[in-house]
Structures are given as C-alpha cells and as structure tokens.
C-alpha cells in the first residue's frame, strides 16, 4: 500500500488522517463529498463529488491505479432524494435502495460491498494511522477510579447486548444505574441530555458522578464506522458533570489524542482505554 | 379487601385510582406525600406525610385496621438529604441507605419489603381498578399497520434485553431502526427528543413514521411501578411525528383510557395493546 484514496465526509477527521498518512509516506488522494467535506481538503490532491456519483468515484480512483480506499468523516444518513446519482450510481440502484433501509451497520456493510465489487480494498483508519485510536489504559494522569470498575463493566455489558439491535455506541452509567443510552442523537447529543437531566434535577448526584462508556457495536465494521470522540465530547462530558470517559482501546478514534487527554485532565476527567480482549 | 390505603405521589393517577376504587365499593384512605401529591386528595379521607415518615405512615394505616396498601403516582427519586425521617424511618436506616443505590427496580423492591415487614400487603392498581390498564388489541379505530409488526417485535425484544440493566421502559423504532431509547429522561422526555431529532434532520422520514413501544421491564414489580401513558405522552408522540403507540396489554396504565384512545385517534395515531403472553 503506497497510494490510498480517502472518501471524505465532514469534520476534521479526514484532514487529520490524510496528514498522518502522508507522514507515514503514503500518497493520498482525497474525494470530497460536496456540501459535506471541509474546504480544507483542497490542501491535498483532491476532487469534489456529489454523494451518489459512484461512477465518477470509481473512475477517478482506478485511473490513478489506487487499490485502497478509506471512507472517513461524518456523513448524515442520506435520504434517497439527496442522492445525485450518475450512471454508475443508477446501475447500482437495487443495492442503494436496500442499503438505505435498516440500521447504520446494515447501511455501511452495503457501502463497503459496493466498493469491493469494484475490486477495491476498503481499509480502516487504523491501517492508515493507528496513533489516532484510543490507547489502552489511562491516557492522562487521572486513573480510572477503582469504584467505577463495576459501572464500567455494567456499561460494557449493556452496550454489548444493544449491539444486536444495531444501535447504541455509548451510554452514561453512575452507581449501577444507566442514566442515558445513545441512539440516533449521537454521543454528544446524549451527553447534552445528561447535563440537562442534572440541571432539572431529574438525575441528582452531588459533584462529579458517572462515566461515559463508548465502544463499537459487536460486528460493527471498524473500517468504515469507527466510533469517535473529539474535543466536543470531552466538553459535553464536563458539562454533564461526569467523572470521566472510558472508551474501547484500539477501536475508538480520539482526535487529537494528546490534546484531548490534556483537555480531559484539565477538566478533571479521566480518559481511559479499556481492553476489549478482556471480558466486561 | 374492603379497605385500602393509597400512598399518593404526584399527578392525577392517585385521584383516578381512588375514584375507581370507591366506585367498586372500596373504602379508601389516602396518605399524600407532602410537596408531591396533588392538593385534590383532600376530596378523600386523607392525611399528609413527609417522605420518610415511615413510623407515622404505619401507625395511621394499622390504626384504621387496613391491610392493603397501594403506592401510586409519580415520585422523583429522592436523595437521602430529602428524607424527613421520623423514628420509624430512622429505625430502618440501613434498608433506606441500601435502597437508594442501584436502579429503580431495586429501590422499589426495597420499598415494598419495608411495607411487607410491617405485615401489610402491597397491591397494584390492577387489583383496585383493572379498567385503568391497557386493553389487548386496538384501543381506537386505527388498527396497528401490518408493516409495523416487525418493528414492534424488534422493539419488544430490545426492551426485553435492556430489562437486565434495570432501565428502559420505552423506545421508538422505525423501519427496523431504533431511534431513541428511554433511560432517566422518561418516556415523554424521550419523545420530545424524537421530535427534536426530526426537526434538526438528524432523523429523517417523510410523514408519520415509527412507533412508541412501551412495556414494563422483566421482573419489574407492577404493584408499585406500573409504566403509564397519559395525554402528554400522546401529545408528545404526535409532535414526534410517530404513527402510533404500542403498549403492553394489562401492564401499562392508560389514564383515562377512553379519553386517550380518542385523543390518539384524532391525532391520527393508533393505540395498540400487545399481548405479553405471545413472544415478541
């Protein structure tokens, strides 16, 4: 692998990943989704495409003799009417219809299959730049408090059971009690709710309490759907009055790790990577 | 059973239940939790008590030769510092400490045990007035749409699995996708979120979509912790753009059933009671 195409959704992740890949000596080529990806992708070799222009995407990639593709960055769930299909997209209409139904996992598996059917290899960010993922153990100088071990275990088991329903990558747990479970609102939306629940006294706890637990779903394809935390997540956790964040080591993007670990520490929050090799 | 004491939390439920019990010829005696219960309990034989005045509660009940107690109405989760303990409460401090930890189920089991240790029988609203619970099948003229059967089944199974974590009595599911899961925010809070998710386009669907599924947790003691829907639930479901509500027949309070069924119907929402005897 010396060349890699990045299909870029929104946010900073595609840019950080592209820079990290370049640092490792890879030739990167960015395909920015119009209206979604940051203008800053233009700092790299790039083109712009509408969502659904599959024919153009495959053509541009193969004409550059690229075999590895990485799908990265945020992308709202497109409705069929959002798609600007080119002929390459229209040829694949039945697949596209079917992949827009069901949970996110189902949709993403379909997207991967579309690329693979063109002989491309879909790779994850972990192959491009493993340093962007959560480390194992404490990531700042605040350890995981011993009295939270049981809550972490409860949270991990609950997320594991929710996996079967293709929903829920995160939850907040405090003193054996599940305070909030994420579904469509996303982790930051859930954390904003936790802050509200405390404000209105619906969840009552003195001082910092509870922790965020975040992990991929079982069976989630980490190549295209890596859970992530960013500075907003840490800020939202602080506003929610949590004690810290526990994320699956090697399976959650932490961008930028050093920066976020420091941000958490100065907010008094631990940032811990739990090993998913060990049972919850 | 000819006499029954109702320990009254907030809202209209205690009043409706007291009226229904009187209609069936029962002598009711209401113990209103001060600052929580509605002033309207004064229309019935009653006293007012602070939360934690267990000694007084037991004395008042036994002096009236009452054996059956029904705990009914909303009650925020009290913090230890909220309790105004009398000697009867202080005697039971260890139990009280232990029951304030853990999920709601755990707390309520502890409350029941406290009453039972005084020789009282804790009964559910279903014994007082079964007509207050969800009926089986359609409760208004709108049937459960056939294409929602699979979503209902998915929702029921997901709630069943969440039961193990003592959280989650309700969720919203649409086209095999879990849109929101209730934890501490309550059903109406979750439905408000669903409305928001549609407004901001985070959940996108054309026209009415999805359904609320609500059922008690497995192992939930229905005598003291009956899930409920009221006019606010229906209004919130309508604001969320749902297609209807499905609740566990015989296990969810629907107050007032005729009124709520009509309210749902005029908002275009079905109101369906699914049998929990049948597998999801």
Coordinates of C-alpha atoms in Angstrom, one line a residue:
Chain A
X1 CA 0.0 0.0 0.0
X2 CA 1.6 3.2 -1.1
X3 CA -1.4 5.0 -2.6
X4 CA -4.7 5.4 -0.8
X5 CA -7.9 7.2 -1.7
X6 CA -9.8 8.9 1.1
X7 CA -13.6 9.4 0.6
X8 CA -14.1 12.4 2.8
X9 CA -17.2 13.2 4.9
X10 CA -17.5 16.2 7.2
X11 CA -15.3 17.4 10.1
X12 CA -11.6 17.4 10.8
X13 CA -11.1 13.6 10.8
X14 CA -10.3 13.3 7.0
X15 CA -7.7 16.1 7.3
X16 CA -6.0 14.6 10.3
X17 CA -6.0 11.2 8.8
X18 CA -4.7 12.5 5.5
X19 CA -1.8 14.3 7.2
X20 CA -1.0 11.2 9.4
X21 CA -1.0 9.0 6.2
X22 CA 1.4 11.4 4.4
X23 CA 3.6 11.4 7.4
X24 CA 3.9 7.7 7.0
X25 CA 5.0 8.1 3.4
X26 CA 1.7 7.3 1.7
X27 CA 0.4 9.1 -1.4
X28 CA -3.1 10.3 -0.6
X29 CA -5.9 11.3 -3.0
X30 CA -9.0 12.9 -1.4
X31 CA -12.5 12.6 -2.8
X32 CA -14.5 15.3 -1.0
X33 CA -18.3 14.8 -0.7
X34 CA -19.7 18.1 -1.9
X35 CA -21.6 20.0 0.8
X36 CA -20.2 17.7 3.4
X37 CA -16.4 17.7 3.4
X38 CA -14.3 20.6 4.7
X39 CA -13.0 23.0 2.1
X40 CA -9.6 22.3 3.7
X41 CA -9.3 19.0 1.8
X42 CA -8.1 21.2 -1.1
X43 CA -4.7 21.3 0.7
X44 CA -4.3 17.8 -0.7
X45 CA -4.5 16.2 -4.1
X46 CA -8.3 16.0 -4.4
X47 CA -11.5 16.2 -6.4
X48 CA -15.1 17.1 -5.4
X49 CA -18.0 14.7 -5.9
X50 CA -21.7 14.6 -5.1
X51 CA -23.0 11.7 -2.9
X52 CA -24.2 9.1 -5.4
X53 CA -21.7 9.8 -8.1
X54 CA -20.4 6.3 -7.9
X55 CA -19.4 6.0 -11.5
X56 CA -17.1 9.1 -11.3
X57 CA -15.7 7.9 -8.0
X58 CA -14.7 4.5 -9.3
X59 CA -13.2 6.1 -12.5
X60 CA -11.1 8.6 -10.7
X61 CA -9.8 6.0 -8.3
X62 CA -8.9 3.4 -10.8
X63 CA -7.4 5.9 -13.3
X64 CA -4.9 6.7 -10.5
X65 CA -4.1 3.0 -10.0
X66 CA -5.3 3.1 -6.4
X67 CA -6.4 -0.1 -4.8
X68 CA -7.0 1.0 -1.2
X69 CA -9.9 3.2 -0.2
X70 CA -10.6 4.7 3.2
X71 CA -14.1 6.1 4.0
X72 CA -13.7 8.8 6.7
X73 CA -15.5 11.7 8.3
X74 CA -19.1 12.4 9.3
X75 CA -22.0 11.8 6.9
X76 CA -25.6 12.2 7.9
X77 CA -27.8 9.4 6.8
X78 CA -28.7 10.3 3.2
X79 CA -32.3 10.1 2.1
X80 CA -32.8 8.7 -1.4
X81 CA -33.9 12.2 -2.6
X82 CA -30.5 13.6 -1.5
X83 CA -28.6 11.4 -3.9
X84 CA -27.3 12.8 -7.1
X85 CA -26.9 9.6 -9.0
X86 CA -24.7 9.4 -12.0
X87 CA -24.8 6.4 -14.4
X88 CA -22.6 4.4 -12.1
X89 CA -25.0 5.1 -9.3
X90 CA -28.1 4.3 -11.3
X91 CA -26.6 0.9 -12.3
X92 CA -26.5 0.1 -8.6
X93 CA -29.9 1.3 -7.7
X94 CA -31.2 -2.0 -6.2
X95 CA -28.2 -2.2 -3.8
X96 CA -28.6 1.5 -3.0
X97 CA -32.3 1.1 -2.1
X98 CA -31.6 -1.9 0.0
X99 CA -28.8 -0.3 1.9
X100 CA -30.8 2.8 2.9
X101 CA -33.1 0.5 4.9
X102 CA -32.3 -0.8 8.4
X103 CA -29.7 0.3 11.0
X104 CA -26.4 2.1 10.3
X105 CA -24.4 -1.2 10.4
X106 CA -26.5 -2.6 7.6
X107 CA -26.1 0.6 5.5
X108 CA -22.4 0.6 5.9
X109 CA -21.9 -3.0 5.1
X110 CA -23.7 -2.2 1.8
X111 CA -21.4 0.7 1.1
X112 CA -18.4 -1.5 1.6
X113 CA -19.8 -4.2 -0.6
X114 CA -20.3 -1.6 -3.4
X115 CA -16.6 -0.7 -3.3
X116 CA -15.4 -4.2 -3.0
X117 CA -17.5 -5.2 -6.1
X118 CA -15.2 -2.8 -8.0
X119 CA -12.1 -4.7 -6.9
X120 CA -11.1 -2.0 -4.3
X121 CA -10.0 -2.8 -0.8
X122 CA -11.7 -0.8 1.9
X123 CA -9.3 -0.1 4.7
X124 CA -9.8 1.5 8.1
X125 CA -8.1 4.5 9.7
X126 CA -6.3 2.1 12.0
X127 CA -4.3 0.9 9.0
X128 CA -3.5 4.5 7.9
X129 CA -2.6 5.9 11.3
X130 CA -3.0 3.7 14.4
X131 CA -1.9 6.6 16.6
X132 CA -5.3 8.2 16.1
X133 CA -7.0 5.4 18.1
X134 CA -7.5 5.2 21.9
X135 CA -4.6 3.7 23.7
X136 CA -5.0 1.0 26.4
X137 CA -5.1 2.2 30.0
X138 CA -5.1 5.7 31.3
X139 CA -4.5 8.3 28.6
X140 CA -3.9 11.2 31.0
X141 CA -2.6 11.4 34.6
X142 CA -6.0 10.7 36.2
X143 CA -6.5 7.0 36.8
X144 CA -9.8 5.1 36.4
X145 CA -11.3 5.3 39.9
X146 CA -11.5 1.8 41.5
X147 CA -15.1 2.3 42.5
X148 CA -16.1 2.8 38.9
X149 CA -14.9 -0.6 37.7
X150 CA -18.3 -2.2 38.3
X151 CA -20.1 0.7 36.5
X152 CA -17.7 0.3 33.5
X153 CA -18.4 -3.4 33.4
X154 CA -22.2 -2.9 33.6
X155 CA -22.0 -0.3 30.8
X156 CA -19.9 -2.5 28.6
X157 CA -22.3 -5.4 29.0
X158 CA -25.3 -3.3 28.3
X159 CA -23.7 -1.9 25.1
X160 CA -22.8 -5.4 24.1
X161 CA -26.5 -6.5 24.4
X162 CA -27.7 -3.5 22.5
X163 CA -25.3 -4.4 19.6
X164 CA -27.8 -7.0 18.5
X165 CA -30.2 -4.1 17.6
X166 CA -27.6 -2.1 15.6
X167 CA -27.9 0.9 17.9
X168 CA -26.1 2.4 20.8
X169 CA -22.4 3.0 20.8
X170 CA -22.4 4.9 24.1
X171 CA -24.1 5.3 27.4
X172 CA -23.7 7.0 30.7
X173 CA -23.8 5.0 33.9
X174 CA -23.5 6.0 37.5
X175 CA -23.6 3.9 40.7
X176 CA -25.0 0.8 38.8
X177 CA -27.7 2.9 37.1
X178 CA -27.9 3.6 33.4
X179 CA -28.5 7.3 33.1
X180 CA -28.7 7.6 29.3
X181 CA -28.4 5.5 26.2
X182 CA -27.4 6.8 22.9
X183 CA -29.4 6.0 19.7
X184 CA -29.8 8.4 16.8
X185 CA -28.9 11.6 18.8
X186 CA -25.2 10.6 18.9
X187 CA -22.8 10.7 21.8
X188 CA -22.6 14.5 22.1
X189 CA -26.4 14.7 22.0
X190 CA -26.7 12.1 24.7
X191 CA -24.2 14.0 26.9
X192 CA -26.1 17.2 26.4
X193 CA -29.2 15.4 27.7
X194 CA -27.2 14.2 30.8
X195 CA -26.3 17.8 31.5
X196 CA -30.0 18.8 31.2
X197 CA -31.2 15.9 33.4
X198 CA -28.9 17.1 36.1
X199 CA -29.9 20.7 35.7
X200 CA -33.6 20.0 36.0
X201 CA -32.9 17.6 38.9
X202 CA -34.2 14.5 37.1
X203 CA -30.8 12.9 37.7
X204 CA -29.5 14.0 41.0
X205 CA -25.9 13.5 42.2
X206 CA -23.6 15.5 44.2
X207 CA -20.4 16.6 42.4
X208 CA -18.9 14.7 39.5
X209 CA -20.7 11.4 39.0
X210 CA -20.9 8.7 36.4
X211 CA -18.9 7.9 33.4
X212 CA -19.3 7.7 29.6
X213 CA -18.7 4.3 28.2
X214 CA -18.2 4.1 24.4
X215 CA -17.4 1.2 22.2
X216 CA -18.2 -0.1 18.8
X217 CA -21.1 -2.4 18.4
X218 CA -20.2 -6.1 18.1
X219 CA -20.0 -6.9 14.4
X220 CA -19.5 -3.2 13.5
X221 CA -17.2 -2.8 10.6
X222 CA -14.4 -0.6 12.0
X223 CA -13.1 0.1 8.5
X224 CA -16.0 2.5 7.8
X225 CA -17.6 3.1 11.1
X226 CA -15.2 3.9 13.8
X227 CA -16.7 5.4 16.9
X228 CA -15.0 8.7 17.7
X229 CA -14.6 11.2 20.5
X230 CA -13.4 14.7 20.0
X231 CA -13.0 18.0 22.0
X232 CA -16.8 18.5 21.9
X233 CA -17.3 15.1 23.5
X234 CA -14.9 16.0 26.4
X235 CA -16.6 19.4 26.8
X236 CA -20.0 17.8 26.8
X237 CA -18.9 15.2 29.4
X238 CA -17.6 18.0 31.6
X239 CA -20.9 19.9 31.3
X240 CA -22.7 16.7 32.2
X241 CA -20.7 16.6 35.4
X242 CA -19.2 13.2 34.7
X243 CA -16.1 11.8 36.3
X244 CA -14.5 10.6 33.1
X245 CA -14.6 8.8 29.8
X246 CA -13.9 5.1 29.1
X247 CA -13.5 4.0 25.5
X248 CA -12.6 0.8 23.8
X249 CA -8.8 0.7 23.3
X250 CA -7.8 0.5 19.6
X251 CA -11.4 0.8 18.5
X252 CA -12.4 4.4 19.1
X253 CA -10.9 7.4 17.3
X254 CA -9.5 10.0 19.7
X255 CA -8.6 13.1 17.8
X256 CA -6.2 14.5 18.7
X257 CA -5.2 12.1 21.4
X258 CA -2.6 14.2 23.3
X259 CA -4.8 17.3 23.0
X260 CA -8.0 15.5 24.2
X261 CA -6.2 13.7 27.0
X262 CA -4.9 17.1 28.3
X263 CA -8.3 18.8 27.8
X264 CA -10.0 16.0 29.8
X265 CA -7.3 16.2 32.5
X266 CA -7.7 19.9 33.0
X267 CA -11.5 19.4 33.3
X268 CA -10.8 16.8 36.0
X269 CA -11.9 13.9 33.8
X270 CA -10.0 10.7 33.4
X271 CA -9.7 9.2 29.9
X272 CA -9.3 5.5 30.0
X273 CA -9.0 2.9 27.2
X274 CA -10.4 -0.5 28.3
X275 CA -9.2 -3.6 26.6
X276 CA -11.9 -5.4 24.7
X277 CA -9.8 -8.5 24.9
X278 CA -10.9 -8.8 28.5
X279 CA -14.5 -9.7 29.3
X280 CA -16.6 -6.9 30.8
Chain B
X1 CA -60.3 -6.4 50.7
X2 CA -62.7 -3.7 51.6
X3 CA -60.3 -1.0 52.9
X4 CA -57.2 0.2 51.1
X5 CA -54.6 2.8 51.8
X6 CA -53.2 4.7 48.9
X7 CA -49.8 6.2 49.3
X8 CA -50.0 9.1 46.9
X9 CA -47.2 10.5 44.8
X10 CA -47.8 13.3 42.2
X11 CA -50.1 13.7 39.3
X12 CA -53.7 12.6 38.6
X13 CA -53.2 8.9 38.9
X14 CA -53.9 8.6 42.6
X15 CA -57.1 10.6 42.3
X16 CA -58.3 8.5 39.3
X17 CA -57.5 5.3 41.1
X18 CA -59.1 6.4 44.3
X19 CA -62.3 7.3 42.5
X20 CA -62.3 3.9 40.6
X21 CA -61.7 2.0 43.9
X22 CA -64.6 3.9 45.5
X23 CA -66.8 3.0 42.5
X24 CA -66.1 -0.7 43.2
X25 CA -67.2 -0.2 46.8
X26 CA -63.8 0.0 48.5
X27 CA -63.1 2.3 51.5
X28 CA -60.1 4.3 50.5
X29 CA -57.7 6.2 52.8
X30 CA -55.1 8.4 51.1
X31 CA -51.7 9.3 52.5
X32 CA -50.4 12.3 50.5
X33 CA -46.7 12.8 50.2
X34 CA -46.3 16.4 51.2
X35 CA -44.9 18.6 48.3
X36 CA -45.6 15.8 45.8
X37 CA -49.2 14.7 45.9
X38 CA -52.0 16.9 44.4
X39 CA -54.0 19.0 46.8
X40 CA -57.1 17.3 45.4
X41 CA -56.5 14.2 47.5
X42 CA -58.3 16.2 50.2
X43 CA -61.6 15.3 48.5
X44 CA -61.0 11.8 50.1
X45 CA -60.3 10.7 53.6
X46 CA -56.7 11.5 53.9
X47 CA -53.6 12.7 55.8
X48 CA -50.4 14.4 54.7
X49 CA -47.0 13.0 55.4
X50 CA -43.4 13.9 54.5
X51 CA -41.4 11.3 52.6
X52 CA -39.5 9.3 55.2
X53 CA -42.2 9.5 58.0
X54 CA -42.5 5.7 57.9
X55 CA -43.4 5.4 61.6
X56 CA -46.4 7.7 61.2
X57 CA -47.5 6.0 58.0
X58 CA -47.5 2.6 59.5
X59 CA -49.3 3.9 62.6
X60 CA -52.1 5.6 60.6
X61 CA -52.6 2.6 58.5
X62 CA -52.8 0.0 61.2
X63 CA -54.9 2.2 63.5
X64 CA -57.5 2.0 60.7
X65 CA -57.3 -1.7 60.5
X66 CA -56.2 -1.5 56.9
X67 CA -54.2 -4.5 55.5
X68 CA -53.8 -3.5 51.8
X69 CA -51.6 -0.6 50.6
X70 CA -51.3 0.7 47.1
X71 CA -48.4 3.0 46.2
X72 CA -49.4 5.2 43.3
X73 CA -48.4 8.4 41.5
X74 CA -45.1 10.0 40.4
X75 CA -42.2 10.3 42.8
X76 CA -38.8 11.8 41.8
X77 CA -36.0 9.6 43.0
X78 CA -35.4 11.1 46.5
X79 CA -31.9 11.9 47.7
X80 CA -31.1 10.9 51.2
X81 CA -31.0 14.6 52.2
X82 CA -34.6 15.0 51.0
X83 CA -35.9 12.5 53.5
X84 CA -37.6 13.8 56.7
X85 CA -37.1 10.7 58.8
X86 CA -39.2 10.1 61.8
X87 CA -38.2 7.4 64.4
X88 CA -39.9 4.8 62.3
X89 CA -37.7 5.9 59.4
X90 CA -34.5 6.1 61.4
X91 CA -35.1 2.5 62.8
X92 CA -34.9 1.4 59.1
X93 CA -31.9 3.5 58.1
X94 CA -29.8 0.5 56.8
X95 CA -32.6 -0.6 54.5
X96 CA -33.2 3.0 53.3
X97 CA -29.5 3.5 52.5
X98 CA -29.3 0.3 50.5
X99 CA -32.5 1.0 48.6
X100 CA -31.3 4.4 47.4
X101 CA -28.5 2.7 45.5
X102 CA -29.0 0.9 42.2
X103 CA -31.7 1.1 39.6
X104 CA -35.4 2.0 40.1
X105 CA -36.4 -1.7 40.3
X106 CA -34.0 -2.3 43.2
X107 CA -35.3 0.8 45.0
X108 CA -38.9 -0.2 44.6
X109 CA -38.3 -3.7 45.7
X110 CA -36.9 -2.3 48.9
X111 CA -39.9 0.0 49.5
X112 CA -42.2 -3.0 49.1
X113 CA -40.1 -5.0 51.6
X114 CA -40.4 -2.2 54.1
X115 CA -44.2 -2.3 54.0
X116 CA -44.3 -6.1 54.0
X117 CA -42.1 -6.3 57.0
X118 CA -45.0 -4.4 58.8
X119 CA -47.4 -7.1 57.8
X120 CA -49.1 -5.0 55.1
X121 CA -49.9 -6.3 51.7
X122 CA -48.8 -4.2 48.8
X123 CA -51.3 -4.4 46.0
X124 CA -51.2 -2.9 42.4
X125 CA -53.6 -0.6 40.7
X126 CA -54.7 -3.6 38.6
X127 CA -56.3 -5.1 41.7
X128 CA -58.0 -1.8 42.5
X129 CA -59.2 -0.9 39.0
X130 CA -58.2 -3.1 36.1
X131 CA -60.1 -0.8 33.7
X132 CA -57.2 1.7 34.1
X133 CA -54.8 -0.6 32.3
X134 CA -54.2 -1.0 28.6
X135 CA -56.6 -3.4 26.9
X136 CA -55.5 -6.0 24.4
X137 CA -55.7 -5.1 20.7
X138 CA -56.6 -1.8 19.1
X139 CA -57.9 0.7 21.6
X140 CA -59.2 3.1 19.0
X141 CA -60.5 2.8 15.4
X142 CA -57.0 2.8 13.9
X143 CA -55.5 -0.7 13.6
X144 CA -51.8 -1.5 14.0
X145 CA -50.5 -1.2 10.5
X146 CA -49.3 -4.6 9.2
X147 CA -45.9 -3.2 8.1
X148 CA -45.1 -2.2 11.7
X149 CA -45.4 -5.7 13.1
X150 CA -41.7 -6.3 12.6
X151 CA -40.7 -3.0 14.2
X152 CA -42.9 -3.8 17.2
X153 CA -41.3 -7.1 17.6
X154 CA -37.8 -5.6 17.3
X155 CA -38.7 -3.0 19.9
X156 CA -40.2 -5.6 22.3
X157 CA -37.1 -7.7 22.1
X158 CA -34.8 -4.8 22.6
X159 CA -36.7 -3.6 25.7
X160 CA -36.6 -7.2 27.0
X161 CA -32.8 -7.3 26.7
X162 CA -32.5 -3.9 28.4
X163 CA -34.5 -5.2 31.3
X164 CA -31.4 -6.9 32.7
X165 CA -30.0 -3.5 33.2
X166 CA -33.0 -2.1 35.2
X167 CA -33.5 0.7 32.7
X168 CA -35.6 1.4 29.6
X169 CA -39.3 1.0 29.6
X170 CA -39.8 2.5 26.2
X171 CA -38.2 3.2 22.9
X172 CA -39.0 4.5 19.4
X173 CA -38.4 2.3 16.4
X174 CA -38.9 3.0 12.7
X175 CA -38.2 0.7 9.8
X176 CA -36.0 -1.7 11.8
X177 CA -34.1 1.2 13.3
X178 CA -34.0 2.1 17.0
X179 CA -34.4 5.9 17.0
X180 CA -34.4 6.5 20.8
X181 CA -34.1 4.6 24.0
X182 CA -35.5 5.8 27.3
X183 CA -33.4 5.9 30.4
X184 CA -33.6 8.5 33.1
X185 CA -35.4 11.1 31.0
X186 CA -38.7 9.2 31.0
X187 CA -41.0 8.4 28.1
X188 CA -42.2 12.0 27.5
X189 CA -38.6 13.3 27.6
X190 CA -37.6 10.7 25.0
X191 CA -40.5 11.6 22.8
X192 CA -39.5 15.3 22.9
X193 CA -36.1 14.2 21.8
X194 CA -37.5 12.3 18.8
X195 CA -39.4 15.5 17.8
X196 CA -36.2 17.4 18.0
X197 CA -34.2 14.8 16.0
X198 CA -36.7 15.2 13.2
X199 CA -36.7 19.0 13.4
X200 CA -33.0 19.2 13.1
X201 CA -33.0 16.5 10.4
X202 CA -30.9 14.0 12.4
X203 CA -33.7 11.5 12.0
X204 CA -35.3 12.0 8.6
X205 CA -38.5 10.4 7.5
X206 CA -41.3 11.6 5.3
X207 CA -44.7 12.0 7.1
X208 CA -45.7 9.9 10.1
X209 CA -43.1 7.3 10.9
X210 CA -42.1 4.9 13.6
X211 CA -43.9 3.8 16.8
X212 CA -43.5 4.1 20.5
X213 CA -43.1 0.7 22.2
X214 CA -43.7 0.7 26.0
X215 CA -43.7 -2.2 28.4
X216 CA -42.6 -2.9 31.9
X217 CA -39.1 -4.4 32.5
X218 CA -39.0 -8.1 33.0
X219 CA -39.1 -8.6 36.7
X220 CA -40.5 -5.2 37.3
X221 CA -42.9 -5.2 40.3
X222 CA -46.1 -4.0 38.7
X223 CA -47.6 -3.4 42.1
X224 CA -45.5 -0.3 42.7
X225 CA -44.1 0.6 39.3
X226 CA -46.6 0.4 36.6
X227 CA -45.5 2.1 33.4
X228 CA -48.0 4.7 32.3
X229 CA -49.1 6.8 29.4
X230 CA -51.2 9.9 29.7
X231 CA -52.4 12.8 27.5
X232 CA -48.9 14.3 27.4
X233 CA -47.5 11.0 26.1
X234 CA -49.9 11.0 23.2
X235 CA -49.3 14.7 22.5
X236 CA -45.5 14.1 22.5
X237 CA -45.9 11.2 20.2
X238 CA -47.9 13.3 17.8
X239 CA -45.2 16.1 18.0
X240 CA -42.6 13.4 17.2
X241 CA -44.5 12.5 14.0
X242 CA -45.0 8.9 15.1
X243 CA -47.6 6.6 13.6
X244 CA -48.8 5.3 16.9
X245 CA -48.3 3.8 20.3
X246 CA -48.0 0.1 21.3
X247 CA -48.1 -0.8 24.9
X248 CA -48.1 -4.0 26.9
X249 CA -51.8 -5.0 27.5
X250 CA -52.7 -5.2 31.1
X251 CA -49.3 -3.9 32.2
X252 CA -49.4 -0.2 31.3
X253 CA -51.6 2.4 32.9
X254 CA -53.6 4.3 30.3
X255 CA -55.4 7.2 32.0
X256 CA -58.1 7.9 31.1
X257 CA -58.3 5.1 28.5
X258 CA -61.3 6.2 26.5
X259 CA -60.1 9.8 26.5
X260 CA -56.6 8.9 25.5
X261 CA -57.7 6.5 22.8
X262 CA -59.8 9.3 21.3
X263 CA -57.0 11.8 21.6
X264 CA -54.7 9.5 19.8
X265 CA -57.2 8.7 17.1
X266 CA -57.9 12.4 16.3
X267 CA -54.1 12.9 16.1
X268 CA -54.1 10.0 13.6
X269 CA -52.2 7.7 16.0
X270 CA -53.1 4.1 16.6
X271 CA -53.1 2.9 20.2
X272 CA -52.5 -0.8 20.4
X273 CA -52.2 -3.2 23.4
X274 CA -49.9 -6.1 22.6
X275 CA -50.2 -9.3 24.5
X276 CA -47.1 -10.1 26.5
X277 CA -48.2 -13.8 26.6
X278 CA -47.1 -14.0 23.0
X279 CA -43.4 -14.0 22.2
X280 CA -42.1 -10.8 20.5

